[in-house]
Amino acid sequence: MDWHILGQQIINGLTLGSIYGLIAIGYTMVYGIIGMINFAHGDVYMVSAYLMAITLAVIHFFGIDSVFFALLLTLAVTMALTGLYGWSIERVAYRPLRGSTRLAPLISAIGISLLLQNYVQISQGARVQGIPTLIEGTIRFGSGEDFVQIKYVQVLILVASLACMAGLSWLIGGTNLGRQCRAVQQDRKMAAILGVNTDRIISLVFVIGAVMAAVAGVLVTLNYGSFDFYVGFVTGIKAFTAAVLGGIGSLPGAMLGGLILGLLESLFSGFVNTDYKDVFSFAVLVGVLIFKPSGLLGRPEVEKV
Amino acid sequence: MMRKSLQRMFAVSALAGAVALSAGTALAADVIKIGVAGPHTGANAAFGEQLWVGAVQAAADINAAGGVNGKKIEVIKADDACEPKQAVAVANRLVDQDKVDAIVGHFCSSSTIPATEIYAEADKLAITPASTNPKVTERGLPTVFRTCGRDDQQGVVAADFILKTLKAKKVAVIHDKDTYGQGLADAMKAAAGKQGVKEVLYEGLTRGEKDFNALATKIKASGADAVYFGGLHSEAGPLVRQLREQGMNAPFISGDGIVDEAFVTAAGGPQYAKGVYMTFGADPRKLPSSKAVVDELQKKGLKSEGYVLYSYAATQAIAEAIKATKSTKGSELAKWLKSHTVKTVMGDKAWDAKGDLKVSDYVMYQWDDKGKYAELPTK
Amino acid sequence: MRAKVHEPIDFGHALRDALVTGVLTLLVLGPVTNLVLDGYAITAELLRGPLIVNGIGLALVVALGRFVVAVGVQTPAGRDLLTRFGQKGAHGVTVETAADNDWHRVLRPLVIGGALSLLLLVLSRFGLMDVQRAAALVLIVLFVVLGQGLGSLRRRGQSSPWRILVPLLFVAGLVLPLLFNAWGLFPKTWIGNLILALIYVLLGLGLNIVVGLAGLLDLGFVAFYAVGAYFLALGAQYFGIGFWTALLCAPILAACCGAVLGFPVLRMHGDYLAIVTLGFGEIIRLILNNWLEVTGGPNGAPAPGPSLFGLEFGRVARGEGNTPFHEFFGLEYSADYKFLFIYLVLFVVVAAMIRFITRLRAMPMGRAWEALREDEIACRSLGINHVVVKLTAFMMGAMTGGIAGVFFATYQGFVNPTSFNFFESVLILAIVVLGGMGSTLGVIIAALVLTLLPEVLRDFADYRVLLFGALMVLMMIWRPRGLIRPKRPAFAPKGA
C-alpha cells in the first residue's frame, strides 16, 4: 500500500467527517432535548450556504476587499441569519406541536424541509450557485508525485470544527445556560418547575444547531465553491447517520460519529469501491447499532417500569 | 359547537377552492397544444427550464408568423421532477386532460422511457430534445423522436478523441449511476474497448454529493492520463475541481450533461473548468439559422445555452409536421417527419426510421479560462 | 349588561408586536428572496413578484396580519375565540361502543358521502367543475365510505347495517368505474391517479400495522415495496412469472425479507430502530441501483402488465398463444382497459386487506401489538413474547408493502430505483401520521389526500411542492393527532 495515498484519504475523510460532525450537532442536540428527528436540519444547512454567498456578494458590493474581514463578517452574518432560521422554524412549525404525539413534529419537519428546498429553488433559481475561490494554497508533505497535501481551507475546517466543539462543550458543560439545557434534556417538567424557561431553552437549542449548520455551510462553500438547493438532502442524511452512530443525544458522539463516518466513506471509496460506499456506511451503522444499540457514546437506555 | 362549525367552514372553503380550480380549465378549439415536459423541481430543475424557454420562444415566434394552419400554438408546462413515477402521471395527464397534440420532452432518459410508452399508446408525437440514451428510440415506438444525438454516438466521438488526439493510454471512467451518466460512460468504455484500451478505473459516484476527494485521490493513484465522466454538471464541477486541487492535471472529458454555464460555477470558477473537454452537437448558437433566436432571447435576458435551441427545434419540427400533414395523429406526423427534412433553428434536420437524427454531429468542445465553451478546431 | 370590564385596546403593544414580527420575517426571507445570486454577484430585486417570493412584501403582509391579530385578540369577541381555540380536546384513544353500529351512526358517513357525491355531480352538471374530476371524486368518496364500513368491527351475532351496505358499496365500487369509463368520465389520467392513490392506501395500511399498531417507527418501509416491485419485474425477466404468480409470491417474499431484517433489529428501541430501518431501506435501494448485471441498475427493468385468464391488455399479445383482451371481446383497442383492470383488482385487494387488518386487530395477535405499543415491559412481564409479536407486525407490514409493489410495477410497466428512495418512505410515514396513527379510516383518507393533492396542485405549477410542504405543516398544526382519532375496538362481552 502506498502510504501517501492512505494519508491523503485520511485527510479527505477527516475534513468530510468534521463537516458531518458539525451538522450532526444540530440533529443530536434537538433529539436530546425534545426527542425529535429534525428532518429540516439538512435544509437549514443548505439555506446557510445561500446566505453565505449572498452576504459575501453584498460585502463585496460595499467594497471590502480584505479576505479576512470579508470572511469574518460573512461568517457572523450567516451565523446570525441561519440562527434566526432555526428559531423561526421552531416557533412556527414545532412549538405548536409540543406535547402532542411524538411523530407529529417529524411530519411537520418534513413539510418544512420541502418548503425550504422549494422556496429557495423558486426564489434563487435552480441553477448551481457558487462563490469565487477565496483561500488558495496547500501544504504538501513529500516530494515528487508522491505527496500528501492538505489545503489551507481544509486546515481551517479542521480547526474551526474543533473550536466549535470546544466552545459548545464549554457552553453546555460550564455555563449556567448549559446547565439549564442539560436540565431540560433530563426532565423537562421538573426543569420547568424549578424555574427554567423551557421554551427559551428549546429555542436556544434550535438556534445553536442552526448556527453550527451555518458554520458548516460557510466552510463547505469555501471548500467546494458551489452548492445548489438540493445539497441539504444528502448531507442531511449523512450527518444524521453520523449523529446516530456516535450516539444520538451526545455532543462528543456527534463529532466522533461524523469523523468515523467521513473516514469510513473515504477509505472504503478509496481502497474498495465508490459505488458501494454508502451501502458500507449504512451497514456499519446497522452493525454498530445491533451490538451497541445506543450508538458509540450514547447513554444506554434504562428501562423504567 | 364553535369548533365544529369552524371545521365545517374549512371543509367548505377547501371544496370551493377545488371547484374554482377546475373551472379554470377551459377548452379552446383552435389552438395546437404542445406539452413541454421536463424537470421543474428537484435536482435537475435547471434543465427543465432550458427546455421550457426554448419551446416558449419557438411557440411565440411561430405564432407571430401566423401560427400553424391559422391555429396558434399553446405550450403547456409539465413537471416530472426526473422521476419515472411522476413522468408517467404527467404523461397521462398531458394526453388525457390537457389533450395535447404533441410533446416536447422529457429531459432525463429515465423519465422519457416510461413516458413515451404512454405517448405511443395514445398516438401522440413526442420529440425529446435531450434524452440521449439509446433505449429511447431503440424500443421500436413509432412516434418517438429526438433532436439530440445518442450516447453511443457520443461515446464513440469521445473515445476517438481521447485515444487518438489526446493519445491517452490509461483512462479512468467515472459515472453518476444514473441512466444518462452511466449509459454514456458505458458507451465510451465500449468504444475504447473496441480500440483495445481498457479503463484503469470504472466507478460511480453519488448524485447530490459535493465531496469527491476520496475518489479524486483514487483516480490520481490509478495513474490515469485521462478522466472520462458520464454525468451532469452539478457533479462534474466539484469532481474536476477536487482533481485539480489534488494536483491531478490529466485531461477531463465529459458529455453534453455539462453543457451549461453553471458548470463553471459548480467547478468553483473558470480556473478549474478551463481545459475541460466535452462532446456536444455542433454548437447551434453559431449557426446562421439561429442568430435571430439567440438575439431575441438575449434581449429578454435569457441565455440560449444547453438545450434551449434543441427544444426550440423540436417545437419547430412538430409545427412543421402538423402544417404539412394537417393532422395531429402521431403516426401520420411521424411518417412525415421520417421522410422529410425540416428547416429548424439548428439547420436542416432529418430523421431515420427509428426517430434518431440522420446526421448527428457530435464534436469536441473545450472550456476556456473565461468560463465559456467553444468548439475545438478540427485538425 | 355585561359584567365584563372592557379594557382599552393597547395599540402600542400591538404595533410593537407587528413591528418585531415584520422585521424578523424580513430578516429571514429578505436575503434569500430579494437578493438574487447571479454568478458571483447579486442583483437586488426589491419589487419582485409574485408576492410569495418577495421577502419585503411578505414582511409587510405578515406585520399587518400580526397587527390585526394583536388588536383582534384584545376585543371581547377575539378573546372568546381565543379561549375556544385554547381548549384542547381530550387526548388518548376512544373506545368503540355498541352504539357505533347503530343505523344512526352508520347513516352519517353514508349521508355525508352521498350528499358529497350528489353535490359533485350537480356542480359538474352545471359546468362548475370538471366532470372527470367530479367522477373521480365520487369514486373516492365511495371508497372512503366502503373503507369505513369494512373497518368497523361487528361482534358475532350482532346485526349491523354495514352487513347489507358493504356488499352493495363493494359492487358499486366495481361497477361504477366501468360505467364511468364507458361514459367517458373516467379517463386514463384519473384511473392512473386512483391506482396510485390505492397503492398508497395499501402502503399506508401496511406501515400502519408497524408504526400505528405495534408502535415501531420504520423509516425504511419502502424496501418491501421495492422487493414486491422488483420481484415482478425481475421474476418476469428471468423466470417468466406473470402478474398473478407475483401477486401471490411477492407478499411471501416480502414477509420473509421483513423477518430477516426484523430479527436482528427488534431488540432496539424506538428511534434507533427507525435509523436501522432507514439504513436497510437505503441499502436495498443502493444495491438495486448498483447491481447492474441483475437489476438493470438505474435503467430499471420492464415489468409485465396483468393478464386475465391468458388475455393480455397490450395492443398485441406478447406471450405465446395469448390473445389480446380487445380482440377476444371484439372491442377496439384502448389502453384504458389495462388500467381499469388493474384498478379493479387493486380495489378488491385493498378492500380485502382492510377487512383482514380489521379482523386482525380484534384477534389476540392484533391486541398484543397494541398492548406492546403501550407498554412493552408490562407485556413482557405478562408473558407475551415481544420478539415474536413485533416480528409478526413487521412481517404483516412487509407483506402489504410487497403487494403494493407488485401493483406499482405492473401499473408503471417499468421499475427503477428512483421510485424507492428515502422520500417515498417518508411520504408513507406521513400518510400514517396524518391519518391518525392506528386508524384505518384515517390512513385511507390521508393516503388519498397526500397522493391526489400533488396532482390537484399541478395547476399551481412551480409552487406545487412548496404548497404541499406548507400544507403538511399546517395540517399537522391543525390536527397534530391526525385526521381521524383511532378508535379501539371494544372487547367487552355481550350485554356488559
GROMACS .gro file of C-alpha atoms in nm, chain B residues 147-302:
model
  156
  452THR     CA    1  -3.336   1.643  -3.175
  453CYS     CA    2  -3.020   1.541  -2.993
  454GLY     CA    3  -2.774   1.263  -3.059
  455ARG     CA    4  -2.735   0.928  -2.891
  456ASP     CA    5  -2.499   0.827  -2.615
  457ASP     CA    6  -2.338   0.556  -2.825
  458GLN     CA    7  -2.254   0.810  -3.094
  459GLN     CA    8  -2.131   1.048  -2.831
  460GLY     CA    9  -1.922   0.780  -2.664
  461VAL     CA   10  -1.753   0.691  -2.992
  462VAL     CA   11  -1.659   1.052  -3.060
  463ALA     CA   12  -1.524   1.089  -2.708
  464ALA     CA   13  -1.329   0.763  -2.726
  465ASP     CA   14  -1.178   0.861  -3.061
  466PHE     CA   15  -1.074   1.193  -2.923
  467ILE     CA   16  -0.926   1.050  -2.604
  468LEU     CA   17  -0.732   0.774  -2.775
  469LYS     CA   18  -0.632   0.941  -3.100
  470THR     CA   19  -0.600   1.309  -3.027
  471LEU     CA   20  -0.502   1.301  -2.662
  472LYS     CA   21  -0.318   0.969  -2.710
  473ALA     CA   22  -0.417   0.859  -2.364
  474LYS     CA   23  -0.330   0.506  -2.260
  475LYS     CA   24  -0.493   0.482  -1.920
  476VAL     CA   25  -0.844   0.614  -1.896
  477ALA     CA   26  -1.041   0.642  -1.574
  478VAL     CA   27  -1.416   0.620  -1.638
  479ILE     CA   28  -1.645   0.774  -1.379
  480HIS     CA   29  -2.023   0.794  -1.393
  481ASP     CA   30  -2.306   0.915  -1.174
  482LYS     CA   31  -2.507   0.591  -1.151
  483ASP     CA   32  -2.793   0.745  -1.343
  484THR     CA   33  -2.948   0.631  -1.668
  485TYR     CA   34  -2.788   0.908  -1.865
  486GLY     CA   35  -2.449   0.920  -1.699
  487GLN     CA   36  -2.389   0.552  -1.674
  488GLY     CA   37  -2.517   0.494  -2.027
  489LEU     CA   38  -2.276   0.750  -2.160
  490ALA     CA   39  -1.983   0.616  -1.959
  491ASP     CA   40  -2.059   0.263  -2.077
  492ALA     CA   41  -2.080   0.375  -2.439
  493MET     CA   42  -1.744   0.543  -2.415
  494LYS     CA   43  -1.600   0.241  -2.233
  495ALA     CA   44  -1.723   0.009  -2.505
  496ALA     CA   45  -1.590   0.230  -2.781
  497ALA     CA   46  -1.250   0.249  -2.613
  498GLY     CA   47  -1.256  -0.126  -2.559
  499LYS     CA   48  -1.301  -0.181  -2.932
  500GLN     CA   49  -0.981   0.006  -2.987
  501GLY     CA   50  -0.807  -0.216  -2.740
  502VAL     CA   51  -0.788   0.020  -2.445
  503LYS     CA   52  -0.927  -0.097  -2.116
  504GLU     CA   53  -1.009   0.155  -1.848
  505VAL     CA   54  -0.794   0.163  -1.538
  506LEU     CA   55  -1.082   0.263  -1.316
  507TYR     CA   56  -1.457   0.238  -1.352
  508GLU     CA   57  -1.658   0.379  -1.063
  509GLY     CA   58  -1.985   0.551  -0.986
  510LEU     CA   59  -2.033   0.849  -0.757
  511THR     CA   60  -2.350   0.951  -0.579
  512ARG     CA   61  -2.559   1.230  -0.722
  513GLY     CA   62  -2.620   1.519  -0.486
  514GLU     CA   63  -2.290   1.489  -0.304
  515LYS     CA   64  -2.022   1.751  -0.327
  516ASP     CA   65  -1.722   1.580  -0.176
  517PHE     CA   66  -1.541   1.357  -0.420
  518ASN     CA   67  -1.198   1.398  -0.267
  519ALA     CA   68  -1.165   1.030  -0.191
  520LEU     CA   69  -1.249   0.944  -0.549
  521ALA     CA   70  -1.012   1.212  -0.675
  522THR     CA   71  -0.728   1.066  -0.473
  523LYS     CA   72  -0.813   0.726  -0.609
  524ILE     CA   73  -0.816   0.848  -0.968
  525LYS     CA   74  -0.482   1.011  -0.912
  526ALA     CA   75  -0.341   0.696  -0.759
  527SER     CA   76  -0.460   0.492  -1.057
  528GLY     CA   77  -0.217   0.685  -1.273
  529ALA     CA   78  -0.481   0.767  -1.533
  530ASP     CA   79  -0.377   1.003  -1.808
  531ALA     CA   80  -0.735   1.095  -1.897
  532VAL     CA   81  -1.055   1.105  -1.695
  533TYR     CA   82  -1.389   1.047  -1.862
  534PHE     CA   83  -1.703   1.142  -1.672
  535GLY     CA   84  -2.058   1.046  -1.762
  536GLY     CA   85  -2.293   1.269  -1.571
  537LEU     CA   86  -2.424   1.617  -1.517
  538HIS     CA   87  -2.250   1.942  -1.438
  539SER     CA   88  -2.358   1.955  -1.074
  540GLU     CA   89  -2.126   1.661  -1.001
  541ALA     CA   90  -1.874   1.717  -1.280
  542GLY     CA   91  -1.789   2.062  -1.143
  543PRO     CA   92  -1.685   1.961  -0.792
  544LEU     CA   93  -1.513   1.649  -0.926
  545VAL     CA   94  -1.293   1.840  -1.167
  546ARG     CA   95  -1.214   2.100  -0.906
  547GLN     CA   96  -1.111   1.843  -0.649
  548LEU     CA   97  -0.898   1.662  -0.906
  549ARG     CA   98  -0.717   1.981  -0.995
  550GLU     CA   99  -0.674   2.078  -0.631
  551GLN     CA  100  -0.506   1.747  -0.566
  552GLY     CA  101  -0.259   1.822  -0.839
  553MET     CA  102  -0.414   1.588  -1.094
  554ASN     CA  103  -0.395   1.769  -1.424
  555ALA     CA  104  -0.485   1.493  -1.669
  556PRO     CA  105  -0.743   1.595  -1.929
  557PHE     CA  106  -1.104   1.574  -1.812
  558ILE     CA  107  -1.359   1.477  -2.076
  559SER     CA  108  -1.733   1.463  -2.038
  560GLY     CA  109  -2.052   1.463  -2.242
  561ASP     CA  110  -2.337   1.701  -2.311
  562GLY     CA  111  -2.454   1.683  -1.948
  563ILE     CA  112  -2.214   1.961  -1.856
  564VAL     CA  113  -2.327   2.199  -2.127
  565ASP     CA  114  -2.443   2.475  -1.903
  566GLU     CA  115  -2.253   2.772  -1.780
  567ALA     CA  116  -2.346   2.656  -1.434
  568PHE     CA  117  -2.070   2.400  -1.485
  569VAL     CA  118  -1.815   2.675  -1.431
  570THR     CA  119  -1.995   2.787  -1.117
  571ALA     CA  120  -2.014   2.428  -0.997
  572ALA     CA  121  -1.642   2.388  -1.055
  573GLY     CA  122  -1.571   2.698  -0.849
  574GLY     CA  123  -1.456   2.926  -1.125
  575PRO     CA  124  -1.302   2.920  -1.471
  576GLN     CA  125  -0.958   2.845  -1.329
  577TYR     CA  126  -1.079   2.492  -1.258
  578ALA     CA  127  -1.313   2.449  -1.553
  579LYS     CA  128  -1.066   2.559  -1.813
  580GLY     CA  129  -0.935   2.292  -2.042
  581VAL     CA  130  -1.221   2.053  -1.976
  582TYR     CA  131  -1.337   1.881  -2.293
  583MET     CA  132  -1.686   1.773  -2.376
  584THR     CA  133  -1.882   1.626  -2.662
  585PHE     CA  134  -2.182   1.819  -2.780
  586GLY     CA  135  -2.370   1.871  -3.101
  587ALA     CA  136  -2.210   2.127  -3.333
  588ASP     CA  137  -2.285   2.450  -3.149
  589PRO     CA  138  -2.627   2.555  -3.271
  590ARG     CA  139  -2.570   2.907  -3.147
  591LYS     CA  140  -2.306   2.958  -3.411
  592LEU     CA  141  -2.532   2.867  -3.700
  593PRO     CA  142  -2.667   3.147  -3.917
  594SER     CA  143  -3.013   2.996  -3.876
  595SER     CA  144  -3.014   3.051  -3.501
  596LYS     CA  145  -2.884   3.407  -3.488
  597ALA     CA  146  -3.224   3.575  -3.477
  598VAL     CA  147  -3.346   3.350  -3.198
  599VAL     CA  148  -3.030   3.385  -2.993
  600ASP     CA  149  -3.052   3.764  -3.021
  601GLU     CA  150  -3.419   3.761  -2.934
  602LEU     CA  151  -3.354   3.557  -2.622
  603GLN     CA  152  -3.063   3.778  -2.533
  604LYS     CA  153  -3.294   4.077  -2.546
  605LYS     CA  154  -3.520   3.913  -2.292
  606GLY     CA  155  -3.224   3.845  -2.068
  607LEU     CA  156  -3.236   3.471  -2.137
   0.00000   0.00000   0.00000
